[in-house]
């Protein structure tokens, strides 16, 4: 599951961006519903800082922020459940000093996990956590995660949790801020803590490659990031100098409480030339069974191929069960050739490796994309007219649907733009803002991984400070249905389907046959088709999933084959030659009859009967001299020639592929 992603820095001056389609379009789907802005807290001078937003795959989630209470900054959460916002809940109950660095993660069933730092003393602040379990109405009391995180001015924590409640927290601890360090560097360790849905444990060693090496002073765009997959495995990424003291991006997998080897993400060379220049901003996302994408801004150094300007790149590592799961592949440029004013990137990846990357370039907001094999073009997604903005936060679903949100400054006031891109590539844009406008100081996005998301921001200053939020309710995703294999002659045929992936609200389903709804909408995952209602033949079956907001998505289409009528048998005689024609209707519209399903007796064979096969029709041999088929489902001619005159009893029994049986019994006289 992806770690919550944060907007980091304002954009510089102007740019004319030539752009093209970037998002990978898959199956068609309806546009999402984007809500208006809701004020979660304020306006008040007590609202000090927005922390984070998170949404689980079932649509539950929350927003965490800081607010003054009893003279200190404290941690508050507003829950999002069943499409509605709760009243603010204080989380750091019983703690008297300033709290900082609030982060939130969400799991299914309304589960929430919050972490923060509580002031304790000079150089010895403490990391705490509180959880809200599924079905609970309030948070449990604070529990310690790490009782000494140093002076918490450079902590930059990142928190991620999967649907089942397994979580990881990555954060920085300053161990040496003396002047003995190179200018702009500190002694810093990257710590990782694991939450098993009940208890915390800090991994025994620091995650960084060489804990003795000073690190560059961190910022929002270079703090550690962590993601957790559906099985509870994790990936942590950070920035650290290499052996030549060039700042690179590194990552390693985490298996429970054990680290994998450190892996270099940003390149040390480019196009055959050394790249002695730092990566100075990055974003990571983890999806599915450990599919990882890391986007970063790479300074050009002396590499001729980079043209003397920073470039945005993405590097991927496949999921934990794929070949090459222990290494990153190769960094690729994803900025579409745009060089001027590149901001920090923000990346989201889906389980198969398709990714979306958002970034700012001067006052433009841009979106790129790609997958394991290709990099797409880049397109501008803002409407222009902004004086400044923030890099977009992004999230992407396995279907290809995505959501992006960013803040803008225009006309002296602030606004938040939200774009939802459906799985068919069609975009829906909404601009929202808290009452009274004001500058958008910080914006966060928590995505469900299904195209939904919670967007939260702090807007206004002083006594007009507000925490506001909006949500994106994406349509249900495509889902498979099951129809019986082969031709069916039953009067009632069961159709089954799996639950459509959907985050916010419940679902009802409508069964259609040949684009006509059959029966009423249902919340069940099965329905019956009456053969008499739809008729014989070949039919196309679809099921539509409709959410509580009326958004609908069609399942994958399946074919239903119905044939309840037996074949037609016609006897023809000419002299001593007898022909029985078996007809089962139009080719492809009925089950048809196979050679193996024909049994015939013409009365001149010992024992009185014979089965379909070859033979010359002589006494005692097979009586079927020939089977002439004109395509599957076409007529069959059974020919027989009598060798002697007489009166014979003819009986033919035919079973078609659906199991319908037809028979013919006649007496014939041959002279």
mmCIF file with all atom_site columns, C-alpha atoms in Angstrom, residues 228-315:
data_model
loop_
_atom_site.group_PDB
_atom_site.id
_atom_site.type_symbol
_atom_site.label_atom_id
_atom_site.label_alt_id
_atom_site.label_comp_id
_atom_site.label_asym_id
_atom_site.label_entity_id
_atom_site.label_seq_id
_atom_site.pdbx_PDB_ins_code
_atom_site.Cartn_x
_atom_site.Cartn_y
_atom_site.Cartn_z
_atom_site.occupancy
_atom_site.B_iso_or_equiv
_atom_site.pdbx_formal_charge
_atom_site.auth_seq_id
_atom_site.auth_comp_id
_atom_site.auth_asym_id
_atom_site.auth_atom_id
_atom_site.pdbx_PDB_model_num
ATOM 1  C CA . UNK A 1 228 ? 3.912  -1.443 2.748   1.00 0.00 ? 228 UNK A CA 1
ATOM 2  C CA . UNK A 1 229 ? 2.495  -4.122 0.450   1.00 0.00 ? 229 UNK A CA 1
ATOM 3  C CA . UNK A 1 230 ? -0.533 -6.367 0.842   1.00 0.00 ? 230 UNK A CA 1
ATOM 4  C CA . UNK A 1 231 ? 1.558  -9.097 2.505   1.00 0.00 ? 231 UNK A CA 1
ATOM 5  C CA . UNK A 1 232 ? 3.112  -6.763 5.049   1.00 0.00 ? 232 UNK A CA 1
ATOM 6  C CA . UNK A 1 233 ? 6.494  -6.391 3.360   1.00 0.00 ? 233 UNK A CA 1
ATOM 7  C CA . UNK A 1 234 ? 7.868  -2.861 3.136   1.00 0.00 ? 234 UNK A CA 1
ATOM 8  C CA . UNK A 1 235 ? 10.234 -0.651 1.176   1.00 0.00 ? 235 UNK A CA 1
ATOM 9  C CA . UNK A 1 236 ? 12.014 2.343  2.678   1.00 0.00 ? 236 UNK A CA 1
ATOM 10 C CA . UNK A 1 237 ? 13.751 5.053  0.611   1.00 0.00 ? 237 UNK A CA 1
ATOM 11 C CA . UNK A 1 238 ? 16.029 7.883  1.646   1.00 0.00 ? 238 UNK A CA 1
ATOM 12 C CA . UNK A 1 239 ? 18.779 10.265 0.449   1.00 0.00 ? 239 UNK A CA 1
ATOM 13 C CA . UNK A 1 240 ? 22.397 9.615  1.412   1.00 0.00 ? 240 UNK A CA 1
ATOM 14 C CA . UNK A 1 241 ? 25.865 10.311 -0.058  1.00 0.00 ? 241 UNK A CA 1
ATOM 15 C CA . UNK A 1 242 ? 27.606 7.531  -1.964  1.00 0.00 ? 242 UNK A CA 1
ATOM 16 C CA . UNK A 1 243 ? 31.292 6.639  -1.578  1.00 0.00 ? 243 UNK A CA 1
ATOM 17 C CA . UNK A 1 244 ? 32.227 9.737  -3.609  1.00 0.00 ? 244 UNK A CA 1
ATOM 18 C CA . UNK A 1 245 ? 30.084 11.864 -1.277  1.00 0.00 ? 245 UNK A CA 1
ATOM 19 C CA . UNK A 1 246 ? 27.467 12.570 -3.975  1.00 0.00 ? 246 UNK A CA 1
ATOM 20 C CA . UNK A 1 247 ? 23.898 12.583 -2.686  1.00 0.00 ? 247 UNK A CA 1
ATOM 21 C CA . UNK A 1 248 ? 21.985 9.648  -4.182  1.00 0.00 ? 248 UNK A CA 1
ATOM 22 C CA . UNK A 1 249 ? 18.577 8.103  -3.603  1.00 0.00 ? 249 UNK A CA 1
ATOM 23 C CA . UNK A 1 250 ? 18.687 4.688  -1.938  1.00 0.00 ? 250 UNK A CA 1
ATOM 24 C CA . UNK A 1 251 ? 16.085 2.092  -1.020  1.00 0.00 ? 251 UNK A CA 1
ATOM 25 C CA . UNK A 1 252 ? 15.829 -1.328 0.525   1.00 0.00 ? 252 UNK A CA 1
ATOM 26 C CA . UNK A 1 253 ? 13.126 -3.870 1.155   1.00 0.00 ? 253 UNK A CA 1
ATOM 27 C CA . UNK A 1 254 ? 12.089 -4.656 4.718   1.00 0.00 ? 254 UNK A CA 1
ATOM 28 C CA . UNK A 1 255 ? 11.019 -8.186 5.629   1.00 0.00 ? 255 UNK A CA 1
ATOM 29 C CA . UNK A 1 256 ? 9.280  -8.018 8.994   1.00 0.00 ? 256 UNK A CA 1
ATOM 30 C CA . UNK A 1 257 ? 12.050 -6.712 11.250  1.00 0.00 ? 257 UNK A CA 1
ATOM 31 C CA . UNK A 1 258 ? 14.901 -7.496 8.826   1.00 0.00 ? 258 UNK A CA 1
ATOM 32 C CA . UNK A 1 259 ? 16.362 -5.299 6.087   1.00 0.00 ? 259 UNK A CA 1
ATOM 33 C CA . UNK A 1 260 ? 17.275 -6.290 2.572   1.00 0.00 ? 260 UNK A CA 1
ATOM 34 C CA . UNK A 1 261 ? 20.429 -4.925 0.997   1.00 0.00 ? 261 UNK A CA 1
ATOM 35 C CA . UNK A 1 262 ? 20.623 -1.180 0.185   1.00 0.00 ? 262 UNK A CA 1
ATOM 36 C CA . UNK A 1 263 ? 19.916 -0.481 -3.489  1.00 0.00 ? 263 UNK A CA 1
ATOM 37 C CA . UNK A 1 264 ? 21.038 2.618  -5.380  1.00 0.00 ? 264 UNK A CA 1
ATOM 38 C CA . UNK A 1 265 ? 18.072 4.194  -7.182  1.00 0.00 ? 265 UNK A CA 1
ATOM 39 C CA . UNK A 1 266 ? 19.481 7.357  -8.766  1.00 0.00 ? 266 UNK A CA 1
ATOM 40 C CA . UNK A 1 267 ? 22.239 6.714  -11.346 1.00 0.00 ? 267 UNK A CA 1
ATOM 41 C CA . UNK A 1 268 ? 25.976 7.253  -10.881 1.00 0.00 ? 268 UNK A CA 1
ATOM 42 C CA . UNK A 1 269 ? 26.425 7.600  -14.649 1.00 0.00 ? 269 UNK A CA 1
ATOM 43 C CA . UNK A 1 270 ? 24.335 8.648  -17.627 1.00 0.00 ? 270 UNK A CA 1
ATOM 44 C CA . UNK A 1 271 ? 24.828 7.769  -21.266 1.00 0.00 ? 271 UNK A CA 1
ATOM 45 C CA . UNK A 1 272 ? 28.259 6.370  -20.502 1.00 0.00 ? 272 UNK A CA 1
ATOM 46 C CA . UNK A 1 273 ? 29.509 9.448  -18.623 1.00 0.00 ? 273 UNK A CA 1
ATOM 47 C CA . UNK A 1 274 ? 29.935 9.777  -14.826 1.00 0.00 ? 274 UNK A CA 1
ATOM 48 C CA . UNK A 1 275 ? 27.098 11.658 -13.146 1.00 0.00 ? 275 UNK A CA 1
ATOM 49 C CA . UNK A 1 276 ? 28.698 13.383 -10.166 1.00 0.00 ? 276 UNK A CA 1
ATOM 50 C CA . UNK A 1 277 ? 25.616 15.418 -9.311  1.00 0.00 ? 277 UNK A CA 1
ATOM 51 C CA . UNK A 1 278 ? 23.019 14.957 -6.580  1.00 0.00 ? 278 UNK A CA 1
ATOM 52 C CA . UNK A 1 279 ? 19.406 13.853 -6.663  1.00 0.00 ? 279 UNK A CA 1
ATOM 53 C CA . UNK A 1 280 ? 17.762 16.555 -4.583  1.00 0.00 ? 280 UNK A CA 1
ATOM 54 C CA . UNK A 1 281 ? 14.059 15.590 -4.349  1.00 0.00 ? 281 UNK A CA 1
ATOM 55 C CA . UNK A 1 282 ? 12.219 12.283 -4.551  1.00 0.00 ? 282 UNK A CA 1
ATOM 56 C CA . UNK A 1 283 ? 8.897  10.486 -4.113  1.00 0.00 ? 283 UNK A CA 1
ATOM 57 C CA . UNK A 1 284 ? 8.193  6.772  -3.629  1.00 0.00 ? 284 UNK A CA 1
ATOM 58 C CA . UNK A 1 285 ? 5.121  4.583  -4.008  1.00 0.00 ? 285 UNK A CA 1
ATOM 59 C CA . UNK A 1 286 ? 4.598  0.886  -3.245  1.00 0.00 ? 286 UNK A CA 1
ATOM 60 C CA . UNK A 1 287 ? 1.615  -1.120 -4.555  1.00 0.00 ? 287 UNK A CA 1
ATOM 61 C CA . UNK A 1 288 ? 0.321  -4.670 -4.767  1.00 0.00 ? 288 UNK A CA 1
ATOM 62 C CA . UNK A 1 289 ? 2.900  -7.274 -3.723  1.00 0.00 ? 289 UNK A CA 1
ATOM 63 C CA . UNK A 1 290 ? 5.768  -4.810 -3.555  1.00 0.00 ? 290 UNK A CA 1
ATOM 64 C CA . UNK A 1 291 ? 5.820  -3.081 -6.937  1.00 0.00 ? 291 UNK A CA 1
ATOM 65 C CA . UNK A 1 292 ? 7.855  0.082  -6.326  1.00 0.00 ? 292 UNK A CA 1
ATOM 66 C CA . UNK A 1 293 ? 8.330  3.304  -8.279  1.00 0.00 ? 293 UNK A CA 1
ATOM 67 C CA . UNK A 1 294 ? 10.629 6.128  -7.189  1.00 0.00 ? 294 UNK A CA 1
ATOM 68 C CA . UNK A 1 295 ? 10.617 9.481  -8.972  1.00 0.00 ? 295 UNK A CA 1
ATOM 69 C CA . UNK A 1 296 ? 13.447 11.933 -8.352  1.00 0.00 ? 296 UNK A CA 1
ATOM 70 C CA . UNK A 1 297 ? 14.872 15.214 -9.567  1.00 0.00 ? 297 UNK A CA 1
ATOM 71 C CA . UNK A 1 298 ? 18.416 14.703 -10.828 1.00 0.00 ? 298 UNK A CA 1
ATOM 72 C CA . UNK A 1 299 ? 20.871 17.568 -11.158 1.00 0.00 ? 299 UNK A CA 1
ATOM 73 C CA . UNK A 1 300 ? 22.838 17.453 -14.430 1.00 0.00 ? 300 UNK A CA 1
ATOM 74 C CA . UNK A 1 301 ? 26.393 17.884 -13.212 1.00 0.00 ? 301 UNK A CA 1
ATOM 75 C CA . UNK A 1 302 ? 28.777 17.528 -16.168 1.00 0.00 ? 302 UNK A CA 1
ATOM 76 C CA . UNK A 1 303 ? 26.748 14.823 -17.949 1.00 0.00 ? 303 UNK A CA 1
ATOM 77 C CA . UNK A 1 304 ? 26.457 16.079 -21.563 1.00 0.00 ? 304 UNK A CA 1
ATOM 78 C CA . UNK A 1 305 ? 23.321 14.054 -22.282 1.00 0.00 ? 305 UNK A CA 1
ATOM 79 C CA . UNK A 1 306 ? 21.366 15.897 -19.563 1.00 0.00 ? 306 UNK A CA 1
ATOM 80 C CA . UNK A 1 307 ? 21.880 19.226 -21.282 1.00 0.00 ? 307 UNK A CA 1
ATOM 81 C CA . UNK A 1 308 ? 22.922 21.260 -18.271 1.00 0.00 ? 308 UNK A CA 1
ATOM 82 C CA . UNK A 1 309 ? 19.473 21.287 -16.634 1.00 0.00 ? 309 UNK A CA 1
ATOM 83 C CA . UNK A 1 310 ? 17.792 19.223 -13.892 1.00 0.00 ? 310 UNK A CA 1
ATOM 84 C CA . UNK A 1 311 ? 15.721 16.270 -15.119 1.00 0.00 ? 311 UNK A CA 1
ATOM 85 C CA . UNK A 1 312 ? 12.925 14.241 -13.561 1.00 0.00 ? 312 UNK A CA 1
ATOM 86 C CA . UNK A 1 313 ? 13.452 10.490 -13.614 1.00 0.00 ? 313 UNK A CA 1
ATOM 87 C CA . UNK A 1 314 ? 11.616 7.358  -12.493 1.00 0.00 ? 314 UNK A CA 1
ATOM 88 C CA . UNK A 1 315 ? 13.125 4.023  -11.510 1.00 0.00 ? 315 UNK A CA 1
#
